[in-house]
Coordinates of N, CA and C in Angstrom, one line a residue:
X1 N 135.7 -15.1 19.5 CA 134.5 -15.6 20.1 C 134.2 -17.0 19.4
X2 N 134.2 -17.9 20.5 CA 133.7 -19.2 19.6 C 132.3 -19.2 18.9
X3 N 132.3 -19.7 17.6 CA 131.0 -19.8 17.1 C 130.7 -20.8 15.8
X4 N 129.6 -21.4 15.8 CA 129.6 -22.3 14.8 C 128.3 -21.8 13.7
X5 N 128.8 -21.8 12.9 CA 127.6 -21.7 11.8 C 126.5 -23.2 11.7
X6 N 125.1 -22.6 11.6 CA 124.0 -23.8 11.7 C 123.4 -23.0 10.3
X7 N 123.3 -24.3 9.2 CA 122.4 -24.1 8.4 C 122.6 -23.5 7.2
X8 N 124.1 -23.3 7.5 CA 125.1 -22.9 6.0 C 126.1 -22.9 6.3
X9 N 126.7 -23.6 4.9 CA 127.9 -24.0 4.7 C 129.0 -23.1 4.2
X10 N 130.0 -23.1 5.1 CA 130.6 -21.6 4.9 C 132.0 -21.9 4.5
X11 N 132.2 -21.6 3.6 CA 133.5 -22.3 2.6 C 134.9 -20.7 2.3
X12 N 134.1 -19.9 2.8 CA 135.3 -18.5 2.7 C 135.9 -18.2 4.0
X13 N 135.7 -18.8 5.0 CA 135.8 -17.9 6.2 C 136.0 -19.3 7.3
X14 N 137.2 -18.7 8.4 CA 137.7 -19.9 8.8 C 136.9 -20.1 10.5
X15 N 135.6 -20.5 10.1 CA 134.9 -20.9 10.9 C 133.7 -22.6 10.9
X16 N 133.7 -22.9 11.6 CA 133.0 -24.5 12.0 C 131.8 -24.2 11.3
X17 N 131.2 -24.9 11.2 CA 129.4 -24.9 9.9 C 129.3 -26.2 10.2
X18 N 127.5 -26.6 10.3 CA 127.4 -27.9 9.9 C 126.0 -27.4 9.2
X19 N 125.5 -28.0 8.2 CA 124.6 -28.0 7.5 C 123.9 -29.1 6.6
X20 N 123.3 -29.0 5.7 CA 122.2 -30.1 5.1 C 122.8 -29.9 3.9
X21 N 122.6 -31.0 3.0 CA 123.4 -31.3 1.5 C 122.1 -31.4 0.6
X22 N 121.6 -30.1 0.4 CA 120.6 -29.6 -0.5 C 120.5 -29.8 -1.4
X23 N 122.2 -30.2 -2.5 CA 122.1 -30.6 -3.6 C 121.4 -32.0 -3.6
X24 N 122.3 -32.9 -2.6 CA 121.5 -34.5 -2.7 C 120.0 -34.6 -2.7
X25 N 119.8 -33.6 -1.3 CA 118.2 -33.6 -1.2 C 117.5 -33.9 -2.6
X26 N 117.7 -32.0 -2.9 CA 116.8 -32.3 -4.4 C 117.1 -33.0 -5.8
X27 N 118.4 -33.6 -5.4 CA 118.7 -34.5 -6.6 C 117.6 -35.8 -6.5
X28 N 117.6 -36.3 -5.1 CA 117.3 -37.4 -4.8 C 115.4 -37.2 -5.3
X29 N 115.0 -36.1 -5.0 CA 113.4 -35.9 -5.0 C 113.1 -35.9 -6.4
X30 N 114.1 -35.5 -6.9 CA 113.8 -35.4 -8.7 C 114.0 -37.0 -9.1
X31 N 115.1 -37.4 -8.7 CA 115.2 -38.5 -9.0 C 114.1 -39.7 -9.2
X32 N 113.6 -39.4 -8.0 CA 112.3 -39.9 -7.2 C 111.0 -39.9 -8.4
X33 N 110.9 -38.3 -8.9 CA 109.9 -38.3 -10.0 C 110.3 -38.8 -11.1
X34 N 111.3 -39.0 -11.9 CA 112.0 -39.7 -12.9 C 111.8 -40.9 -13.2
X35 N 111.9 -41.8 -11.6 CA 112.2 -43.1 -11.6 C 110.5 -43.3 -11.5
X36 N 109.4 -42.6 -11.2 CA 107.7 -42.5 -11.5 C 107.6 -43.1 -12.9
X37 N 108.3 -41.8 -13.4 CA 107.9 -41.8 -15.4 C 108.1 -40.8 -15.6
X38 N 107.9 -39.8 -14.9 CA 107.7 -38.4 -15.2 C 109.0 -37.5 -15.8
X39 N 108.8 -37.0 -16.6 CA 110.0 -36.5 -17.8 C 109.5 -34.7 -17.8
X40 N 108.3 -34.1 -17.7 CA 107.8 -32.9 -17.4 C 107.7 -32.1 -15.9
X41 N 108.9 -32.0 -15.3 CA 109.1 -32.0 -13.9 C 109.8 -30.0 -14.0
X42 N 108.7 -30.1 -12.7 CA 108.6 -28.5 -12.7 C 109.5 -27.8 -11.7
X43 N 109.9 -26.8 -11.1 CA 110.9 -26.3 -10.1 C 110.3 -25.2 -9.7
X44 N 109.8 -25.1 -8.5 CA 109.3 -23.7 -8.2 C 110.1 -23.5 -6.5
X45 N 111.4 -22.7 -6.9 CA 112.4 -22.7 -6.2 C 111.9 -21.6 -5.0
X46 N 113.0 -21.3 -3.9 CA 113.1 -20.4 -2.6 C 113.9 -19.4 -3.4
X47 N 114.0 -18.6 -2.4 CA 115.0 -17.3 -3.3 C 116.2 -17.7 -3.1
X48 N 116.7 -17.7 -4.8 CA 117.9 -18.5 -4.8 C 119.2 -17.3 -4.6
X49 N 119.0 -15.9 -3.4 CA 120.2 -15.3 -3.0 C 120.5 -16.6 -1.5
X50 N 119.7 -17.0 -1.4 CA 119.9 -18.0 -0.5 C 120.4 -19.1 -0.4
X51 N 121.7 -20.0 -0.1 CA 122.3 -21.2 -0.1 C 121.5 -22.3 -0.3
X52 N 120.4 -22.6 0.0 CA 119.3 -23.6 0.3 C 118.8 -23.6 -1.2
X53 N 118.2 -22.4 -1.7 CA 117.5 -22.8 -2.4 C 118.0 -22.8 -4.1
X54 N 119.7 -22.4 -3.8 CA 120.2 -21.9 -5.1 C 120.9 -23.3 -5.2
X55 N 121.0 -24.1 -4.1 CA 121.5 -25.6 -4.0 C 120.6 -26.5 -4.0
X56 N 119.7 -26.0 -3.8 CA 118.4 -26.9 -4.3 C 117.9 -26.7 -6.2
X57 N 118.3 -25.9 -6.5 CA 118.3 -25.3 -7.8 C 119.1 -26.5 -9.0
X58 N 120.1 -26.5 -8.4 CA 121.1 -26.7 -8.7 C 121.1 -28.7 -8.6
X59 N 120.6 -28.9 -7.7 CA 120.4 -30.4 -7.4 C 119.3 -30.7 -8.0
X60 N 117.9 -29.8 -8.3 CA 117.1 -30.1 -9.7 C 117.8 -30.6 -10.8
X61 N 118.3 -29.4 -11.3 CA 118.9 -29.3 -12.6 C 119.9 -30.5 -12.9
X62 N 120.8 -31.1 -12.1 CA 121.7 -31.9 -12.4 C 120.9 -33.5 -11.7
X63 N 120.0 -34.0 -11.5 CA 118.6 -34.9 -11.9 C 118.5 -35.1 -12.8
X64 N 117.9 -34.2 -13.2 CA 117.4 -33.5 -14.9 C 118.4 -34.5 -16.2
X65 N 120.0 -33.8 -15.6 CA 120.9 -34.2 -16.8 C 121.1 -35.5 -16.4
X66 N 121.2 -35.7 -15.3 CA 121.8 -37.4 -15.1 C 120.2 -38.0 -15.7
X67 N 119.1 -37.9 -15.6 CA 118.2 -38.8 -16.5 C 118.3 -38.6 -17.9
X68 N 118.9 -37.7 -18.5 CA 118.9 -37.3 -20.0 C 117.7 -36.3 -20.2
X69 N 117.5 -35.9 -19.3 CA 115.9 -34.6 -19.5 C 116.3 -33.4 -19.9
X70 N 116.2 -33.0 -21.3 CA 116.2 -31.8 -21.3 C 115.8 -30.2 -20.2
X71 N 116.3 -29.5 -19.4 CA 115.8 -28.5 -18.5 C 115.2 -27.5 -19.5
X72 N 114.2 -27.2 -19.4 CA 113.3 -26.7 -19.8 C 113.0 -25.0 -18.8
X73 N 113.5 -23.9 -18.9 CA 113.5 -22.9 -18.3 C 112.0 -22.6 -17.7
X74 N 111.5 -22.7 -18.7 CA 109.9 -22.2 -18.7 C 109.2 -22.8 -17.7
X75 N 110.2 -24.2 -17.2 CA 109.9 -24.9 -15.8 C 110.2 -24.4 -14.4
X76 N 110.7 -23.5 -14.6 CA 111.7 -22.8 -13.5 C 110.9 -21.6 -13.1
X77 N 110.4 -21.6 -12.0 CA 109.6 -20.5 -11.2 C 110.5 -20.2 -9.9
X78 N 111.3 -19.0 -9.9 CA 112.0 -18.4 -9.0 C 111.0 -17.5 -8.1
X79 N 111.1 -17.8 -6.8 CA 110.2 -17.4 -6.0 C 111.1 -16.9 -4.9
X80 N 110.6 -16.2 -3.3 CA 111.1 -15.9 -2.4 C 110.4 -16.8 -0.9
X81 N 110.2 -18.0 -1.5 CA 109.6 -18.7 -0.2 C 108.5 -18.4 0.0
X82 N 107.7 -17.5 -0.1 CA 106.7 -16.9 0.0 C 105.2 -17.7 -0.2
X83 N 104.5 -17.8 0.4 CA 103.3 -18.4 0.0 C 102.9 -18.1 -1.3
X84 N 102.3 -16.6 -1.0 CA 102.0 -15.7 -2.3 C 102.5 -15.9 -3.4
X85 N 104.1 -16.0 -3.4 CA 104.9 -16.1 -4.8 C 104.8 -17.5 -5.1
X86 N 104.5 -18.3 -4.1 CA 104.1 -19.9 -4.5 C 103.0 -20.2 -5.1
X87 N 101.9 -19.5 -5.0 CA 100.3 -19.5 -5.4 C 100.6 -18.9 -6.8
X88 N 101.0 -17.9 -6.8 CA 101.3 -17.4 -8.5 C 102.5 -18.2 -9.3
X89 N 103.2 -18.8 -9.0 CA 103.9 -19.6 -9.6 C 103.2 -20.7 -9.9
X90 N 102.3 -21.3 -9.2 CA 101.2 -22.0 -9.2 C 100.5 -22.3 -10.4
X91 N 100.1 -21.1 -9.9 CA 99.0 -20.6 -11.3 C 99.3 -20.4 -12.8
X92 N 100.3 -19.6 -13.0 CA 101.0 -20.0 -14.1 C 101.7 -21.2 -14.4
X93 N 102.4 -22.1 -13.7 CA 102.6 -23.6 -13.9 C 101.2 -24.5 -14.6
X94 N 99.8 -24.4 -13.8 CA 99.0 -24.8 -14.1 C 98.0 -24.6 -15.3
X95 N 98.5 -23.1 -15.7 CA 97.8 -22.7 -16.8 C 98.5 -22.9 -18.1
X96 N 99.7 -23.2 -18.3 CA 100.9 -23.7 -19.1 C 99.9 -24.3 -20.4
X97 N 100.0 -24.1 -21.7 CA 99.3 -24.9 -22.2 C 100.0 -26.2 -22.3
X98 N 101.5 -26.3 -22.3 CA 101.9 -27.8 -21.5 C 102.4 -28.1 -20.2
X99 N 101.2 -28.5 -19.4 CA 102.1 -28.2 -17.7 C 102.5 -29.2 -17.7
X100 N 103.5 -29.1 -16.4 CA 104.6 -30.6 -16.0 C 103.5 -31.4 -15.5
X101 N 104.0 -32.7 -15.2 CA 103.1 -33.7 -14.8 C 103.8 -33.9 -13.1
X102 N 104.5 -33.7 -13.0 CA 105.2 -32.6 -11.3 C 106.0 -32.0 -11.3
X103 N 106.1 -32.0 -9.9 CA 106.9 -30.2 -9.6 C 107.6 -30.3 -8.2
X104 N 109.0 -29.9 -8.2 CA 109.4 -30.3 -7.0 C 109.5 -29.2 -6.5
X105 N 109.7 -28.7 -5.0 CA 108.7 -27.1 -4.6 C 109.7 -27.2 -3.3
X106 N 110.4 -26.1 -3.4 CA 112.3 -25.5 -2.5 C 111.4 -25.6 -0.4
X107 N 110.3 -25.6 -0.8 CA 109.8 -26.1 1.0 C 108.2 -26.6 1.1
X108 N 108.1 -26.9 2.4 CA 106.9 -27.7 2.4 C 105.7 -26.7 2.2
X109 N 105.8 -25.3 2.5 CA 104.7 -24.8 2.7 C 104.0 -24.3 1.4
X110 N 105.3 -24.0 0.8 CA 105.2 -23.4 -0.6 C 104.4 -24.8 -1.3
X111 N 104.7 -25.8 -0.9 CA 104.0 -27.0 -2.2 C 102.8 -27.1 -1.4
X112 N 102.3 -26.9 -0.1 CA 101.2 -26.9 0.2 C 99.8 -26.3 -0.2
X113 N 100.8 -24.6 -0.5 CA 99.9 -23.7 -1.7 C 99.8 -24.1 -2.6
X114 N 100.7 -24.9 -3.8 CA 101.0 -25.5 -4.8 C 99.4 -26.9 -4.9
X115 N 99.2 -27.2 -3.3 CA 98.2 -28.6 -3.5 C 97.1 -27.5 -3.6
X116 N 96.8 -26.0 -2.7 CA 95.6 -25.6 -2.3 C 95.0 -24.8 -4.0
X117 N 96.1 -24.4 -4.9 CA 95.9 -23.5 -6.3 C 95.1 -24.9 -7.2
X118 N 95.9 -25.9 -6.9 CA 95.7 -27.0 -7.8 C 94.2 -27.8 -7.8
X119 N 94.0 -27.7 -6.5 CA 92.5 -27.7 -6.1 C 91.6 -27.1 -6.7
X120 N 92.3 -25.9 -6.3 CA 90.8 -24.9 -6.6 C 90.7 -24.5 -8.4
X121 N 91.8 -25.2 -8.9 CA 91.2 -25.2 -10.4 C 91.0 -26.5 -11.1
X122 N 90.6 -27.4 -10.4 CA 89.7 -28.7 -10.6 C 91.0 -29.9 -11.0
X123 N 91.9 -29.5 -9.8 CA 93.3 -30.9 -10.0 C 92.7 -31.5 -8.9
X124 N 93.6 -32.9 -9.2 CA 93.6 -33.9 -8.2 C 95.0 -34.4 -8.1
X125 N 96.0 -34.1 -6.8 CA 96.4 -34.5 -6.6 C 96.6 -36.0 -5.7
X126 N 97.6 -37.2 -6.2 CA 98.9 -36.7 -7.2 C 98.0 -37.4 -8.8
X127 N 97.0 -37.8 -9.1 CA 96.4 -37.5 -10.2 C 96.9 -37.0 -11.7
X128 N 96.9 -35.8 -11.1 CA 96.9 -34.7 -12.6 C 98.2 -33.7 -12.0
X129 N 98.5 -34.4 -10.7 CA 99.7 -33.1 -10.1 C 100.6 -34.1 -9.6
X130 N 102.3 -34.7 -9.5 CA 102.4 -35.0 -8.6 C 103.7 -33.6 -7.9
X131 N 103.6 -33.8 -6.6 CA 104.5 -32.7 -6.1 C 105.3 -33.4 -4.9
X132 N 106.7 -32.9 -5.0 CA 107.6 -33.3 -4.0 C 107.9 -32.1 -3.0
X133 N 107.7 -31.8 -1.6 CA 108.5 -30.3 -1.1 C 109.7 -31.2 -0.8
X134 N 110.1 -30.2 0.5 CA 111.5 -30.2 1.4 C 111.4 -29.1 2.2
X135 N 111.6 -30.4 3.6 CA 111.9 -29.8 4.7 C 111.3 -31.0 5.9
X136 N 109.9 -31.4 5.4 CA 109.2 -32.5 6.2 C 108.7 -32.2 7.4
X137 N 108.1 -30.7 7.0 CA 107.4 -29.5 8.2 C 106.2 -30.5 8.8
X138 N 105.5 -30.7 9.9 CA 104.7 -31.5 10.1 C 103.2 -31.2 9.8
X139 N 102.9 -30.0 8.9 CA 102.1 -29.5 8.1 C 101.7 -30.2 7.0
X140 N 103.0 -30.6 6.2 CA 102.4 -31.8 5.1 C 101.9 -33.0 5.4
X141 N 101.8 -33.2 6.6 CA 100.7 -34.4 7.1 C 99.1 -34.3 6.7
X142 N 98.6 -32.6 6.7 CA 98.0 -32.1 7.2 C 96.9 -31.6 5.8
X143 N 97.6 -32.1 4.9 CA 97.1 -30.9 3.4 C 95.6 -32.1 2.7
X144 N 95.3 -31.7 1.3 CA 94.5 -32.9 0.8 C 95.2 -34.0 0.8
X145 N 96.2 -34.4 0.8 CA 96.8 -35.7 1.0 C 98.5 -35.4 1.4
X146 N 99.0 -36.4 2.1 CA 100.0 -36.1 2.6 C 101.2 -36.1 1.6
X147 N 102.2 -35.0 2.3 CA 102.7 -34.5 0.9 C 104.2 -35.5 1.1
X148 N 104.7 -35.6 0.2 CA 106.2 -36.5 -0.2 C 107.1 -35.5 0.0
X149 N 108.3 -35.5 1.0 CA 109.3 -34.6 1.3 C 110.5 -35.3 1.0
X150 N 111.4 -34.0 1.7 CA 112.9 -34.2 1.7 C 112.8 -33.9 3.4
X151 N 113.5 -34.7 4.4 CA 113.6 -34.4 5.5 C 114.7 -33.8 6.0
X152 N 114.6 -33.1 6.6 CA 116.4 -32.5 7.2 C 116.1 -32.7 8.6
X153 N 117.6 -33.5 8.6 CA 118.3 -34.1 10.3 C 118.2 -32.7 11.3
X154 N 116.7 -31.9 11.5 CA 117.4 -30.6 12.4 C 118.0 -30.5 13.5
X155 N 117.0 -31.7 14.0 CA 117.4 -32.4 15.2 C 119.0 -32.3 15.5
X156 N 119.6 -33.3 14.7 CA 120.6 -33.7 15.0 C 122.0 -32.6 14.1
X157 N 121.1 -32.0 13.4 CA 122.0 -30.3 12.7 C 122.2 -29.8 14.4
X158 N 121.0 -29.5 15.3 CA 121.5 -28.6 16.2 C 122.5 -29.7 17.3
X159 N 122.3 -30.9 17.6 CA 122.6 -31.3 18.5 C 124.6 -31.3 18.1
X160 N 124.8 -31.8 16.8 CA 126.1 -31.7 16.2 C 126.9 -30.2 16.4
X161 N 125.9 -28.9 16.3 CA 126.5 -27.8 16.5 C 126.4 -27.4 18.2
X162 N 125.6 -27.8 18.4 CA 126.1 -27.4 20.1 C 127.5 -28.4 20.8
X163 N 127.5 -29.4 20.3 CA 128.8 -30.3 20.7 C 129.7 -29.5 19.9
X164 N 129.7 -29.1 18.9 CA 131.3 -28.6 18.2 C 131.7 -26.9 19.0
X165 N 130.6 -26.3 19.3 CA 130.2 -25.1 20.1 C 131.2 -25.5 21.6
X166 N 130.6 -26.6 22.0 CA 131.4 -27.2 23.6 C 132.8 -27.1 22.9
X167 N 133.3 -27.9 22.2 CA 134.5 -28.5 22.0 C 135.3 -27.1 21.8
X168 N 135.0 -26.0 20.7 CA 135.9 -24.7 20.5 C 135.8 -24.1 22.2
X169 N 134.9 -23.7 22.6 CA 134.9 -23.3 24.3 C 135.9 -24.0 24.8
X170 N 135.9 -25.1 25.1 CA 136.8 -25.7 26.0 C 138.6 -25.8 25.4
X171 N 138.4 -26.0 24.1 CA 140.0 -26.4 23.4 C 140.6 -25.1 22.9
X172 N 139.6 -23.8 23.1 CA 139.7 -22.3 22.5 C 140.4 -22.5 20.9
X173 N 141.5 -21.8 20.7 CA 142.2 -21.7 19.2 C 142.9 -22.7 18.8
X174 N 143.0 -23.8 20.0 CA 143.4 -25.0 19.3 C 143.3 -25.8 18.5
X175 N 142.0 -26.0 18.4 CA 140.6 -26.5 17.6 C 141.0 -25.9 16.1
X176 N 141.1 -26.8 14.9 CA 140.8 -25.8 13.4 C 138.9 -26.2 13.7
X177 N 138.8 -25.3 12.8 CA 137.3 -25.7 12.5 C 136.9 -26.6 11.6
X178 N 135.7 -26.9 11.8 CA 134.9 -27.9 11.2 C 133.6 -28.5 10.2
X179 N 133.9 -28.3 9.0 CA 132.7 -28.1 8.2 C 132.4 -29.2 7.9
X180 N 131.2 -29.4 8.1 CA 130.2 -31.1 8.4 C 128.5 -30.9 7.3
X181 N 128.7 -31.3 6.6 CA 127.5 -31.5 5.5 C 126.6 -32.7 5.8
X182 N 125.4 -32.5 6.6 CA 124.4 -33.5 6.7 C 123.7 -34.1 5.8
X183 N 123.3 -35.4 5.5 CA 122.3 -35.8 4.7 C 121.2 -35.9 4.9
X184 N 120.1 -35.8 3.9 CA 119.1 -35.5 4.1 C 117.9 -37.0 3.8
X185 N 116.9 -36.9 3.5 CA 116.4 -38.3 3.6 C 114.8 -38.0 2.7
X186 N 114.7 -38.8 1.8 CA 113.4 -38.7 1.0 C 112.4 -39.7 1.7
X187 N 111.1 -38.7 1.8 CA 110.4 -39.2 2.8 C 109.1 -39.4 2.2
X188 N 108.6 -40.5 1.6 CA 107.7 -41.0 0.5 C 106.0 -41.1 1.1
X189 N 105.2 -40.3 0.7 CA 103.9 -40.7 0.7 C 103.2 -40.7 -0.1
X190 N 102.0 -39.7 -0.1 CA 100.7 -39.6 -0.9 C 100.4 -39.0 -2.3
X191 N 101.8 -38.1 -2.2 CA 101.7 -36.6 -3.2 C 102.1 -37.1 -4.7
X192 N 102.7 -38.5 -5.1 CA 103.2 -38.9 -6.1 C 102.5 -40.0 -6.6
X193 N 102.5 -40.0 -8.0 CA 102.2 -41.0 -8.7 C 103.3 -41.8 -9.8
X194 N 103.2 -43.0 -10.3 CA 103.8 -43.2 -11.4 C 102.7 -42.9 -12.8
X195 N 103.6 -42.1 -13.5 CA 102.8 -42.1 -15.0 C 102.5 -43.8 -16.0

């Protein structure tokens, strides 16, 4: 049966994938806080049994080394995507008696909670908070101030897998398959400051 994998990259198994380059994403968003000032940069990850967010993990951490920043564990809040687990990761981040001065956050909605915790314990973001998500959901338009992402091509994720979907249909077993890694794109507004 022809079929393409969308949205992970499938490196065991001899089938077509096209997906988003998570590491760059969140290399590029940390980067992004680095080149601010900010040296106290926090990570409050997706569940990292997940490709996305264990590659977003992973594209933190190697930021981190390429600026010379020590990773600091105690910065690392492993969550499951979850609102909930993003508000308590939150909260403890914020109550830190040394908290980061930002925090780059595995999706948009999760750092949305991340702006609504920070609020309600007398932050100002990007002020006293700066925060980067990923994904560039049209919800961070929408928060106390608009939030700084990582965008993914979905658009053009599905449009690329439906043409490679045509091409195995039509050419059947002739075709090897095709693993295609999209880039992603840092998408700058309100949520960041320089120190």
């Amino acid at each position: 049966i022809p079929c393409v994998v969308i949205n992970n990259y499938v490196e065991d198994l001899d089938v077509s994938c096209i997906a988003i380059d998570n590491i760059q994403g969140a290399e590029q968003a940390v980067s992004y806080l680095v080149s601010l000032g900010h040296r106290k940069i926090a990570h409050i990850s997706g569940d990292i049994i997940t490709q996305a967010a264990a590659e977003r993990l992973e594209g933190y951490k190697k930021a981190l080394k390429k600026a010379g920043i020590e990773i600091n564990e105690d910065y690392i809040f492993k969550t499951d995507y979850s609102r909930g687990h993003a508000r308590q990761a939150a909260e403890k981040m914020i109550d830190m008696s040394q908290p980061p001065s930002a925090v780059f956050v595995s999706s948009d909605s999760m750092a949305l909670e991340v702006m609504a915790v920070a609020k309600e314990k007398g932050k100002e973001i990007p002020r006293d908070l700066s925060i980067v998500g990923f994904d560039d959901n049209p919800s961070g338009l929408y928060g106390p101030v608009a939030l700084t992402t990582v965008r993914q091509p979905l658009v053009q994720m599905a449009q690329e897998a439906l043409k490679k979907l045509n091409n195995l249909m039509q050419q059947g077993k002739k075709r090897s398959p095709e693993k295609i890694r999209l880039p992603t794109e840092l998408v700058i507004r309100e949520s960041c400051r320089p120190l």
